[in-house]
Short mmCIF file of C-alpha atoms and ligand atoms in Angstrom, two decimals:
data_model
loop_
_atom_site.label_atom_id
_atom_site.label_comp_id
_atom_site.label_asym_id
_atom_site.label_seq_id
_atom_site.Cartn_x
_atom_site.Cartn_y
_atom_site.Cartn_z
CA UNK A 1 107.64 88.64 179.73
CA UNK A 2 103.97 87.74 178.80
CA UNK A 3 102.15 86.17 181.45
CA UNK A 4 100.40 82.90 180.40
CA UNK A 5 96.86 82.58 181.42
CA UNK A 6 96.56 78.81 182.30
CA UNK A 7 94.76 77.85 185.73
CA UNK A 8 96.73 77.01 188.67
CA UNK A 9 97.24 73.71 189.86
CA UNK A 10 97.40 72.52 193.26
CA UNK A 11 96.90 74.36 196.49
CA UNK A 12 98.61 76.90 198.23
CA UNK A 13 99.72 76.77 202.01
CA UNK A 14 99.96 80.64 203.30
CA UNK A 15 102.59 80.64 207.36
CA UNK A 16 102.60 83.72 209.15
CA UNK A 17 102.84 84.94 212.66
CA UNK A 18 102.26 88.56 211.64
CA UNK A 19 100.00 88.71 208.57
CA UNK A 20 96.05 87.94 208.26
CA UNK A 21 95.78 84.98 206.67
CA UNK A 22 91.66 85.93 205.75
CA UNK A 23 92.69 89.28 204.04
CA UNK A 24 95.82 87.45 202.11
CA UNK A 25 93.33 84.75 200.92
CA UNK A 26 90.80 87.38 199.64
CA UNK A 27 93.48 89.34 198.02
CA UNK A 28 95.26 86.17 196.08
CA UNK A 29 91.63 84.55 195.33
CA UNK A 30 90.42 87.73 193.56
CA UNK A 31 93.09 86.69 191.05
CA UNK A 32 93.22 83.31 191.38
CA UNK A 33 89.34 82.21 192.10
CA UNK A 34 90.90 78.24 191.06
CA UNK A 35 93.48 78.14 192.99
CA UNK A 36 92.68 76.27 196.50
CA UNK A 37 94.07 78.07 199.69
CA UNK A 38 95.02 76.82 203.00
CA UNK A 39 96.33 78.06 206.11
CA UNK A 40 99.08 76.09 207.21
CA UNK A 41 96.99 74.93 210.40
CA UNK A 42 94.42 73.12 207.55
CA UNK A 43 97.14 71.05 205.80
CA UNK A 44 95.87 67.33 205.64
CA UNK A 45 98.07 65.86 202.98
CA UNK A 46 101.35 67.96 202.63
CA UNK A 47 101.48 66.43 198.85
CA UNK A 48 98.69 68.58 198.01
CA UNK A 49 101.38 71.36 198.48
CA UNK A 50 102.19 73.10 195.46
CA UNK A 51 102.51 76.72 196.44
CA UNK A 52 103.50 77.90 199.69
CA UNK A 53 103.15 81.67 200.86
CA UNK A 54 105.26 82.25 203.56
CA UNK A 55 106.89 84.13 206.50
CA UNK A 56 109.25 82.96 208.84
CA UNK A 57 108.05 79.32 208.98
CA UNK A 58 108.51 76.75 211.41
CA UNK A 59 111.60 74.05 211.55
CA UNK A 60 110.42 70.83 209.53
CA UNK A 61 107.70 72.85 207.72
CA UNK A 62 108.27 72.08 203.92
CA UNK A 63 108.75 68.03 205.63
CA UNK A 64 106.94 66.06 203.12
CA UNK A 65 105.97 68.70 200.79
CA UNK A 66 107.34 66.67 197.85
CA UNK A 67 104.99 68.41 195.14
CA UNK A 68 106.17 71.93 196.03
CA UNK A 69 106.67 74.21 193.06
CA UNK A 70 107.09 77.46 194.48
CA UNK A 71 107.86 79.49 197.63
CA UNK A 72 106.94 82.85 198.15
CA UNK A 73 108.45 84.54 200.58
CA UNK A 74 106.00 87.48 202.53
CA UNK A 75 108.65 89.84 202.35
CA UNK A 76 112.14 91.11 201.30
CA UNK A 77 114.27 89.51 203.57
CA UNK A 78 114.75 85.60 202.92
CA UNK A 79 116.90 85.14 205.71
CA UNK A 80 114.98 82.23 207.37
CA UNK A 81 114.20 80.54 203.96
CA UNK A 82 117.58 79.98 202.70
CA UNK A 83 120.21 76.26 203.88
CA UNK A 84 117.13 74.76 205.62
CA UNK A 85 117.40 71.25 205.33
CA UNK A 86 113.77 70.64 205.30
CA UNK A 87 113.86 71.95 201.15
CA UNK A 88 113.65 70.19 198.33
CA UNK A 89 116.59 71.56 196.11
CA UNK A 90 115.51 73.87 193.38
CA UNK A 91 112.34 74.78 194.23
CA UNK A 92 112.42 78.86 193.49
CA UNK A 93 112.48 80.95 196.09
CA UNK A 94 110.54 84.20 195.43
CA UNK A 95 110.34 87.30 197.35
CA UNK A 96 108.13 90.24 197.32
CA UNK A 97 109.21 93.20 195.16
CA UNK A 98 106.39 96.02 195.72
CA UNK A 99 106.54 99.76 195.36
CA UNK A 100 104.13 100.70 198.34
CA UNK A 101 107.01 98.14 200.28
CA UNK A 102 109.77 100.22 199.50
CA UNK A 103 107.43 103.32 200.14
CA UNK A 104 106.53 101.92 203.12
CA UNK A 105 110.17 101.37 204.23
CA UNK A 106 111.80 105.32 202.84
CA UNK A 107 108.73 106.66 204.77
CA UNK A 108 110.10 105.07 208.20
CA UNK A 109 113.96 105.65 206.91
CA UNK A 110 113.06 109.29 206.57
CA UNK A 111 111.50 109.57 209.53
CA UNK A 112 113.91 108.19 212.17
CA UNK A 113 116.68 110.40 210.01
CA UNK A 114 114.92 113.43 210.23
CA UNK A 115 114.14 112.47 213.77
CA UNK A 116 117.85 112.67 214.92
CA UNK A 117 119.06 115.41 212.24
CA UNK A 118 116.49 117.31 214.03
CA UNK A 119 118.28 116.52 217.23
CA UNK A 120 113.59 115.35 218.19
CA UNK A 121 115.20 112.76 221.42
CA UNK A 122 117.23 115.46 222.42
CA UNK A 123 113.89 117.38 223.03
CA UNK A 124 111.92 114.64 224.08
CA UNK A 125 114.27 114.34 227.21
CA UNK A 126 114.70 118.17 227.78
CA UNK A 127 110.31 118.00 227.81
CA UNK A 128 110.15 114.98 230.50
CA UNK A 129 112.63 117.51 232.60
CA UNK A 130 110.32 120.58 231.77
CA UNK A 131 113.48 122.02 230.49
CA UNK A 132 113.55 124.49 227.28
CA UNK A 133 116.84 123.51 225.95
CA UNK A 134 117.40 125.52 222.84
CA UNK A 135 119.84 123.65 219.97
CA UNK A 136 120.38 125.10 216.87
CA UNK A 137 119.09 123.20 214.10
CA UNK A 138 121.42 121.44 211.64
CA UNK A 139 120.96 122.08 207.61
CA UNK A 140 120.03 119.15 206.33
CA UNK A 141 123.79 119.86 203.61
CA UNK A 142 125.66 119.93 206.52
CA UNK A 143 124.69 116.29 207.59
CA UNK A 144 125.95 113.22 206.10
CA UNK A 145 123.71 109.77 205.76
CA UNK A 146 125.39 106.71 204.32
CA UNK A 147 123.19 103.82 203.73
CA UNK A 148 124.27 100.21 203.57
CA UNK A 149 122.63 98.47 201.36
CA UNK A 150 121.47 99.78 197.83
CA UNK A 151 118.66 96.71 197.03
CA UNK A 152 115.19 97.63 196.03
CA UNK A 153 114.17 99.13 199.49
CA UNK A 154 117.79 100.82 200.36
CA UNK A 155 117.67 102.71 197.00
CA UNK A 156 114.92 103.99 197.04
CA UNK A 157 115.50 105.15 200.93
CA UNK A 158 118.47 106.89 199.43
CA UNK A 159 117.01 108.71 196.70
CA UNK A 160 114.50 109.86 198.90
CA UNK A 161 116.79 111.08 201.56
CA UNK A 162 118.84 112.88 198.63
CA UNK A 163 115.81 114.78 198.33
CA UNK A 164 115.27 115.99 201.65
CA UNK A 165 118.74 117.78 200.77
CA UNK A 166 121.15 115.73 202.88
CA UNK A 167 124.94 114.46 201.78
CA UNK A 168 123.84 110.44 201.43
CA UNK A 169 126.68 107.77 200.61
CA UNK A 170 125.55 104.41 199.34
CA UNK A 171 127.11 101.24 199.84
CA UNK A 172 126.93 97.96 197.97
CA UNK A 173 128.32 94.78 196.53
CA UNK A 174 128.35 95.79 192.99
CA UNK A 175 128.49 99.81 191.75
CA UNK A 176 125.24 101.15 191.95
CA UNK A 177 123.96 104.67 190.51
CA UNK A 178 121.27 106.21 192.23
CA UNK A 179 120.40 110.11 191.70
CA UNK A 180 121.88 112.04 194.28
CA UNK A 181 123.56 109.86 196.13
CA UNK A 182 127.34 109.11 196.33
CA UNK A 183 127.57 105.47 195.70
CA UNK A 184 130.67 103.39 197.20
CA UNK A 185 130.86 99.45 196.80
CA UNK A 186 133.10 96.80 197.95
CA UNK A 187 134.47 96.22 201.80
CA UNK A 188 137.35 98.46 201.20
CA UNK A 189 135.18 101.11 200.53
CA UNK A 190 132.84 100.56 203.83
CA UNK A 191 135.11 102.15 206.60
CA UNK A 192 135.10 105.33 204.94
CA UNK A 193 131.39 105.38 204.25
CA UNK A 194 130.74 104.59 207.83
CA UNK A 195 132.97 106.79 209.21
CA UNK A 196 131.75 109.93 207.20
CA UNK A 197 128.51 109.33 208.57
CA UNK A 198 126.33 111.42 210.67
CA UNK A 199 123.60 108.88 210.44
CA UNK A 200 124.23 105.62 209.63
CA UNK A 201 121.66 103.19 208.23
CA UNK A 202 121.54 99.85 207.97
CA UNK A 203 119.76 98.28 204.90
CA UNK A 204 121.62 95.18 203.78
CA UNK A 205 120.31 91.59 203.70
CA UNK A 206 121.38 88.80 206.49
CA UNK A 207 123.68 86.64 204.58
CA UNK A 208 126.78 84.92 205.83
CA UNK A 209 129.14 88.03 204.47
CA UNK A 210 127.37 90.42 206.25
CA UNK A 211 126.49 88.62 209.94
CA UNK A 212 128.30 90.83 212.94
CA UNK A 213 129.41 93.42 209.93
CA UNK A 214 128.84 95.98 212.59
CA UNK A 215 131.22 94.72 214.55
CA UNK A 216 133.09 96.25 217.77
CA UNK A 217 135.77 97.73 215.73
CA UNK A 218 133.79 98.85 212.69
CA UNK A 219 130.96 100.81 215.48
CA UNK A 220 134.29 102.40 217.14
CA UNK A 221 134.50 103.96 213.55
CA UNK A 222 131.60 105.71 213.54
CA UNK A 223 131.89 109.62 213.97
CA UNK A 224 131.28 110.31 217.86
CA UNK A 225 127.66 111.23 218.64
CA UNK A 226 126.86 109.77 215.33
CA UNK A 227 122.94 107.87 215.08
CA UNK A 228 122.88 104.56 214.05
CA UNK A 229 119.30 103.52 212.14
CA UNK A 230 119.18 99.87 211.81
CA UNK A 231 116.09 98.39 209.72
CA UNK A 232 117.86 95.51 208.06
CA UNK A 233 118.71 92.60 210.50
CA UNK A 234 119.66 92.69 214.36
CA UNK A 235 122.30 89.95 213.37
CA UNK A 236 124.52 92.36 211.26
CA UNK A 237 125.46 94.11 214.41
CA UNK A 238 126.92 93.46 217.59
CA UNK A 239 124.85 94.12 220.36
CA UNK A 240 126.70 94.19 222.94
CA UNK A 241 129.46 96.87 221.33
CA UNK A 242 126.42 99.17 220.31
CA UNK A 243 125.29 99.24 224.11
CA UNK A 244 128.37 99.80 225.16
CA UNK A 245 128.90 102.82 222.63
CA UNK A 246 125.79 104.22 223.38
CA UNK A 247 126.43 104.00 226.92
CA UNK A 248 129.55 105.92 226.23
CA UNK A 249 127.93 108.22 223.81
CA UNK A 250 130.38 107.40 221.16
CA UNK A 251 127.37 106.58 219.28
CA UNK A 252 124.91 109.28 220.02
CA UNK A 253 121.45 107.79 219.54
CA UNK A 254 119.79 104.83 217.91
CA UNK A 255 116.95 103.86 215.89
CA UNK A 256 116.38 99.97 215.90
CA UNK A 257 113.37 97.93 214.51
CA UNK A 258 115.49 94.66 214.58
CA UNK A 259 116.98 92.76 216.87
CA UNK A 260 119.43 89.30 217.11
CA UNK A 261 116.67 88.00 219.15
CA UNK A 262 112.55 88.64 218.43
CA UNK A 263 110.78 89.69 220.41
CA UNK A 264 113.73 91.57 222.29
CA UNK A 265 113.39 90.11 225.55
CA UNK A 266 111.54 91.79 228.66
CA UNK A 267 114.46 93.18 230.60
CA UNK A 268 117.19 93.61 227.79
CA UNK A 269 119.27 96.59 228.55
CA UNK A 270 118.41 98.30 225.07
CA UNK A 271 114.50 99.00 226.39
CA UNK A 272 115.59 101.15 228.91
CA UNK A 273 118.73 103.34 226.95
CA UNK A 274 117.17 107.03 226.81
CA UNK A 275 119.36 107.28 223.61
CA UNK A 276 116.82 104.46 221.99
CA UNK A 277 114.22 104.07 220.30
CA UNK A 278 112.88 100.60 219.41
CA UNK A 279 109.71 99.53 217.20
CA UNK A 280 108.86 95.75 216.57
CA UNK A 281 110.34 95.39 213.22
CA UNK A 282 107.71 96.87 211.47
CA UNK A 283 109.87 99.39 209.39
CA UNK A 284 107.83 97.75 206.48
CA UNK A 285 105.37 94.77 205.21
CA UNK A 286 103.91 93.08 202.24
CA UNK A 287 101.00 94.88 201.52
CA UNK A 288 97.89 92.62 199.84
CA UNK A 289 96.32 94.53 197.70
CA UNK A 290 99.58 95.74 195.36
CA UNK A 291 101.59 92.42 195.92
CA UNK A 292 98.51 89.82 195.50
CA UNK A 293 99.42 90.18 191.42
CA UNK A 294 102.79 89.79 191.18
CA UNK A 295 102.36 86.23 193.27
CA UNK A 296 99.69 85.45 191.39
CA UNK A 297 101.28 86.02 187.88
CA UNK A 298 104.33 84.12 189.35
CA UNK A 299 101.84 81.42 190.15
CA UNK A 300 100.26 81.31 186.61
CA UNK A 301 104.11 81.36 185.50
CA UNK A 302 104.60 78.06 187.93
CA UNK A 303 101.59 76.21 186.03
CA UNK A 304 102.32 77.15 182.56
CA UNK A 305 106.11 75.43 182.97
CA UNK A 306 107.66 78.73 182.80
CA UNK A 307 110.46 80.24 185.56
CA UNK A 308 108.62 83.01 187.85
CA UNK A 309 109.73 86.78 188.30
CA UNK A 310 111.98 87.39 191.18
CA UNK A 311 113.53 84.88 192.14
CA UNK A 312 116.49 85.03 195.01
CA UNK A 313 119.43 83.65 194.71
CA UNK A 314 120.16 80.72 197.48
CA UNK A 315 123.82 80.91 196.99
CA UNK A 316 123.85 84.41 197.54
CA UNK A 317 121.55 84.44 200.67
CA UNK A 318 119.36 87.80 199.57
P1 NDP B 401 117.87 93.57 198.20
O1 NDP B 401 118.07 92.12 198.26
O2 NDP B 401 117.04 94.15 197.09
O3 NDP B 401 119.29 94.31 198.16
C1 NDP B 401 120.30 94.03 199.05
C2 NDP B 401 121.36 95.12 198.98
O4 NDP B 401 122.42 94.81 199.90
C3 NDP B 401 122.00 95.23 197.61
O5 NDP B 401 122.37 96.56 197.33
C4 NDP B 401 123.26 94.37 197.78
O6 NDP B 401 124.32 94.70 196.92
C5 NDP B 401 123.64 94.73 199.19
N1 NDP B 401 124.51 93.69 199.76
C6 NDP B 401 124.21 92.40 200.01
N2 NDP B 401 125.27 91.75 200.52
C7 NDP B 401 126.26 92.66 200.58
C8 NDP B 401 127.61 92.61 201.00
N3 NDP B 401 128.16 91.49 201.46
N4 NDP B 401 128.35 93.74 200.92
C9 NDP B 401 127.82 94.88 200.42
N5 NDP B 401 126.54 95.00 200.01
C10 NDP B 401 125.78 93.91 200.08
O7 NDP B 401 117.28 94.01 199.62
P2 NDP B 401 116.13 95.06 199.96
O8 NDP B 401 116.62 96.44 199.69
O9 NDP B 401 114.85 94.66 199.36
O10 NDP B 401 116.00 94.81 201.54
C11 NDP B 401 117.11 94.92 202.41
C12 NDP B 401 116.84 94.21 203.70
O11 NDP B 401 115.89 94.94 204.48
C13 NDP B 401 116.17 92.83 203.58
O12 NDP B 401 117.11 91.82 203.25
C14 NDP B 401 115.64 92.63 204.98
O13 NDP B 401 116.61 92.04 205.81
C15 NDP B 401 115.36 94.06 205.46
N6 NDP B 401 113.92 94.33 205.59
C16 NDP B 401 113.46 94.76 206.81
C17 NDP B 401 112.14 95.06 206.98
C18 NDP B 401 111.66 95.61 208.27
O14 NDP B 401 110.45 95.75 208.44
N7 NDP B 401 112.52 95.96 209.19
C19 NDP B 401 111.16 94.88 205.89
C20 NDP B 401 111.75 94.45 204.65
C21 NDP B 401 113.08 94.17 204.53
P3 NDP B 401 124.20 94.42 195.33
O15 NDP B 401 123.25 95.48 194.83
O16 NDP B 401 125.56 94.62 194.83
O17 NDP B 401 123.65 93.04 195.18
#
């Protein structure tokens, strides 16, 4: 689609907890040098709102934003923009579709993957005992990854798992074809796929369909000793089971970024699991510098009357 060049009306409001607002203004300002930027802290007149750029805001923060055009969410995941009531109805929601995101996110897949098919936490315990504790190493053939959730970040996680030369099975909603990789779709496909799994990663959006997926009986499927990678949503799986299994050792080891409740609270019985490792959902972010264009084109789109470039569907939830 061509890209009309009129100049942006109104302001933008940028909300976020986790990214700097100054670099985010430089970024969108090198594109947009009309456009008027605000943090949300700055608002005066919420009317003023045309544009907001936006992760994870507050309750009651599109309230009396009744000139809002578009919303662009700082990320993939639109979990905490879609049925708020504080939203005018059919303002389009857009999310952040970036190749260095998607890098971002295979590099971490790749590593906490090749982190248990090289059996690393296994070692990193035998070290804090001083113990050499040999374990023959796996071939990467012999090792099966599925991967729920084929989108533009669990594709391209696939594919590059493919490459490293493991057996990967992708799951989705609709067929997908991705090089390499055995895709599956549908929920009577997603028992098998789990169970077949060595290493089982999580990649789907938080919608209604897929809250508590992972849930005590579906876990129970998973091979025993299998590793569980989740980078998607702490709500898709039930907590509680997966401590229990890895307590058990029916699942062998996890890898979790997310978490039903952020930041996982001090004391949680998932900080102190040997079998665990936990980052601050970080797996990946919107990067400036190569998403600052498609927000502003879908900006310039907003102004000129036209409908912007990736656009989520609300009904859908992702
Ligand atoms: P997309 O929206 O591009 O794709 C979602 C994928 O999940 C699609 O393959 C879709 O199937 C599939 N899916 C959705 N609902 C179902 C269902 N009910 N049953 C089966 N499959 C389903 O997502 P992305 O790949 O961009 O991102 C995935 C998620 O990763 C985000 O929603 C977010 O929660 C998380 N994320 C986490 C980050 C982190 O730092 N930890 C950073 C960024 C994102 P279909 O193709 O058929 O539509």
């Amino acid at each position: 689609m061509m890209k009309p060049e009129a100049a942006p009306l109104g302001t933008l409001a940028f909300y976020s907890d986790f990214d700097d607002f100054e670099t985010w203004k430089r970024a969108l300002q090198a594109q947009l040098p009309d456009l008027k930027i605000v943090h949300a802290s700055e608002i005066d007149n919420p009317q003023e709102i045309a544009y907001a750029l936006v992760w994870k805001p507050p309750a009651r923060f599109f309230d009396r934003m009744e000139n809002l055009r578009l919303i662009v969410n700082l990320g993939a995941g639109v979990d905490s923009l879609v049925n708020r009531d504080d939203l005018p109805a059919g303002i389009p929601i857009t999310r952040i579709t970036d190749p260095q995101m998607a890098r971002m996110m295979a590099g971490y897949v790749l590593f906490s993957v090749l982190r248990h098919a090289r059996d690393i936490p296994f070692f990193e315990q035998a070290q804090r005992l001083g113990k050499w504790a040999y374990r023959h190493p796996r071939s990467p053939d012999e090792i099966t990854v599925s991967v729920l959730g084929l989108g533009q970040l669990g594709a391209k996680a696939a594919y590059e798992l493919q490459r490293q030369g493991f057996k990967v099975l992708g799951w989705s909603r609709s067929p997908a074809q991705i090089e390499g990789v055995e895709c599956h779709s549908g929920i009577e496909a997603l028992d098998s796929v789990i169970g077949q799994a060595d290493i089982l990663v999580l990649m789907l959006p938080h919608t209604p369909q897929t809250v508590n997926l992972l849930n005590r009986e579906r876990l129970g499927k998973m091979k025993p000793g299998a590793a569980l990678v989740n980078v998607a949503r702490g709500s898709l799986v039930d907590q509680t089971a997966l401590i229990d299994l890895l307590k058990i050792g029916h699942i062998g080891a996890a890898t979790l970024d997310v978490f039903e409740r952020e930041p996982l609270p001090a004391g949680h019985p998932l900080w102190s699991m040997p079998n665990v490792l936990i980052t601050p959902h970080l797996a990946s972010v919107a990067i400036p510098s190569s998403s600052a264009t498609q927000i502003a084109a879908n900006i310039r789109c907003i102004s000129a009357g036209m409908p912007p470039d990736n656009v989520i569907d609300p009904s859908r939830g992702y």
